[in-house]
């Protein structure tokens, strides 16, 4: 089968940073599904895994996690899907990725594709939806059953125009929260407003001063999806006493947790690959999350964050997509569809 992979970890402008290859088509066993890939999307994790390092692979490394496709084969222990089902999912970091014509994935982290979206539109959703859902409703503990109470609470979403931010805004509004999102350019401001943000502030300015200007003294929750180091002190300033902060972004420098001590603030990480990597007891929750997201999309409560499509799926287009992501100026999600 066709695939895109790498042997060397190189800068994206190098023609061997991602290459077209042919590998053996796998077969489904156990709880695995074999999915014929129809579309994929790229995420910052793709570029981080591919980034230059002094390592050379003996076997090709296949990247990619977000995918949509059709189940063509199921393992003998599968109970959730059958051949012919249209699915979407975000894979596992410790298994081969989705830059391939066919892909094996554990059914417990797979959901049914939204019926109202095509494959490309749906491919934009899995990783960011799971991340946003877990961050808001599991890590921050926001109660989706009491939306009236949530209307008196405010969340600050840093990096609102990115893939996760775009979904988090929509989910937070669905849960009843008042949403303040950050954006810095005219087009990103328009994007986050279109996603449902009540207010927009510039992450290059003082978050505290801008919130005060909006008559918001402090916020109950913060979701940081952009540069934990840069925004750490500002988050400590604007979080409400006994509030909660969640970040999805690695820090380069040690985090000074004492910043949060006087306010008794909770800080928590969100990493959507945790459940699949460690096969946690609640791993199947991602199947349920994706099905809930699919239902919300079909009910027009959520919309895809798909922004641009490249076709076909091959090394040249994937290198282009990686370059766009590494520019730091993308809005929404970049999708690739169709192997030729």
mmCIF file of N, CA and C in Angstrom, residues 26 32 46 49 65 83 98 118 134 139 141 152 166 188 193 202 215 226 234-235 263 274-275 300 306 316 321 325 327:
data_model
loop_
_atom_site.group_PDB
_atom_site.id
_atom_site.type_symbol
_atom_site.label_atom_id
_atom_site.label_comp_id
_atom_site.label_asym_id
_atom_site.label_seq_id
_atom_site.Cartn_x
_atom_site.Cartn_y
_atom_site.Cartn_z
ATOM 1 N N UNK A 26 -1.499 -4.091 6.356
ATOM 2 C CA UNK A 26 -1.683 -4.911 7.560
ATOM 3 C C UNK A 26 -3.031 -5.621 7.581
ATOM 4 N N UNK A 32 -8.544 -4.513 16.931
ATOM 5 C CA UNK A 32 -8.169 -3.571 15.883
ATOM 6 C C UNK A 32 -9.159 -3.567 14.721
ATOM 7 N N UNK A 46 2.327 16.323 14.717
ATOM 8 C CA UNK A 46 2.978 15.759 13.535
ATOM 9 C C UNK A 46 4.345 16.408 13.320
ATOM 10 N N UNK A 49 6.939 15.470 16.183
ATOM 11 C CA UNK A 49 7.531 14.137 16.036
ATOM 12 C C UNK A 49 8.523 14.119 14.883
ATOM 13 N N UNK A 65 -2.080 11.246 12.696
ATOM 14 C CA UNK A 65 -3.006 10.696 13.687
ATOM 15 C C UNK A 65 -4.459 10.940 13.324
ATOM 16 N N UNK A 83 -17.399 -4.054 9.000
ATOM 17 C CA UNK A 83 -16.975 -3.559 7.684
ATOM 18 C C UNK A 83 -18.053 -2.712 7.032
ATOM 19 N N UNK A 98 -1.285 7.592 10.373
ATOM 20 C CA UNK A 98 -2.355 7.529 9.362
ATOM 21 C C UNK A 98 -1.934 8.020 7.984
ATOM 22 N N UNK A 118 -18.568 15.544 5.031
ATOM 23 C CA UNK A 118 -17.833 14.645 4.147
ATOM 24 C C UNK A 118 -16.550 14.203 4.845
ATOM 25 N N UNK A 134 -11.753 16.548 26.712
ATOM 26 C CA UNK A 134 -11.101 16.085 27.929
ATOM 27 C C UNK A 134 -10.615 17.257 28.774
ATOM 28 N N UNK A 139 -10.526 17.310 32.734
ATOM 29 C CA UNK A 139 -9.434 17.950 33.506
ATOM 30 C C UNK A 139 -9.923 19.150 34.311
ATOM 31 N N UNK A 141 -13.101 19.800 34.868
ATOM 32 C CA UNK A 141 -14.263 19.360 35.628
ATOM 33 C C UNK A 141 -15.519 20.179 35.408
ATOM 34 N N UNK A 152 -22.935 31.710 34.751
ATOM 35 C CA UNK A 152 -22.325 32.713 35.625
ATOM 36 C C UNK A 152 -20.805 32.571 35.683
ATOM 37 N N UNK A 166 -10.416 26.374 18.595
ATOM 38 C CA UNK A 166 -11.631 26.535 17.787
ATOM 39 C C UNK A 166 -12.751 25.607 18.247
ATOM 40 N N UNK A 188 -7.914 36.159 12.536
ATOM 41 C CA UNK A 188 -8.112 35.230 13.647
ATOM 42 C C UNK A 188 -9.177 35.734 14.617
ATOM 43 N N UNK A 193 -14.598 34.742 16.792
ATOM 44 C CA UNK A 193 -15.960 35.247 16.972
ATOM 45 C C UNK A 193 -16.959 34.337 16.262
ATOM 46 N N UNK A 202 -6.217 40.246 22.963
ATOM 47 C CA UNK A 202 -4.958 40.009 22.251
ATOM 48 C C UNK A 202 -3.934 39.401 23.204
ATOM 49 N N UNK A 215 -14.731 44.514 32.035
ATOM 50 C CA UNK A 215 -15.405 44.392 33.327
ATOM 51 C C UNK A 215 -15.424 42.949 33.823
ATOM 52 N N UNK A 226 -1.563 27.620 23.763
ATOM 53 C CA UNK A 226 -0.467 28.295 23.072
ATOM 54 C C UNK A 226 0.537 28.849 24.072
ATOM 55 N N UNK A 234 0.692 35.616 33.511
ATOM 56 C CA UNK A 234 -0.592 36.271 33.231
ATOM 57 C C UNK A 234 -1.753 35.391 33.670
ATOM 58 N N UNK A 235 -1.627 34.074 33.470
ATOM 59 C CA UNK A 235 -2.690 33.169 33.899
ATOM 60 C C UNK A 235 -2.840 33.216 35.415
ATOM 61 N N UNK A 263 -3.769 31.462 45.756
ATOM 62 C CA UNK A 263 -5.162 31.380 45.296
ATOM 63 C C UNK A 263 -5.714 29.946 45.354
ATOM 64 N N UNK A 274 -2.755 9.988 26.115
ATOM 65 C CA UNK A 274 -2.476 9.253 27.347
ATOM 66 C C UNK A 274 -3.237 7.935 27.405
ATOM 67 N N UNK A 275 -4.526 7.978 27.135
ATOM 68 C CA UNK A 275 -5.361 6.785 27.313
ATOM 69 C C UNK A 275 -4.942 5.650 26.384
ATOM 70 N N UNK A 300 -26.089 20.197 14.492
ATOM 71 C CA UNK A 300 -25.701 21.582 14.198
ATOM 72 C C UNK A 300 -25.322 22.371 15.448
ATOM 73 N N UNK A 306 -12.431 22.557 9.740
ATOM 74 C CA UNK A 306 -11.728 22.365 8.469
ATOM 75 C C UNK A 306 -11.617 23.711 7.751
ATOM 76 N N UNK A 316 4.831 15.395 -1.103
ATOM 77 C CA UNK A 316 4.954 16.816 -1.432
ATOM 78 C C UNK A 316 3.883 17.648 -0.734
ATOM 79 N N UNK A 321 1.943 21.009 3.956
ATOM 80 C CA UNK A 321 1.091 21.172 5.135
ATOM 81 C C UNK A 321 1.920 21.384 6.397
ATOM 82 N N UNK A 325 1.938 24.619 8.989
ATOM 83 C CA UNK A 325 1.784 24.519 10.438
ATOM 84 C C UNK A 325 2.946 25.178 11.168
ATOM 85 N N UNK A 327 4.665 27.597 10.330
ATOM 86 C CA UNK A 327 4.661 29.053 10.214
ATOM 87 C C UNK A 327 3.999 29.705 11.424
#
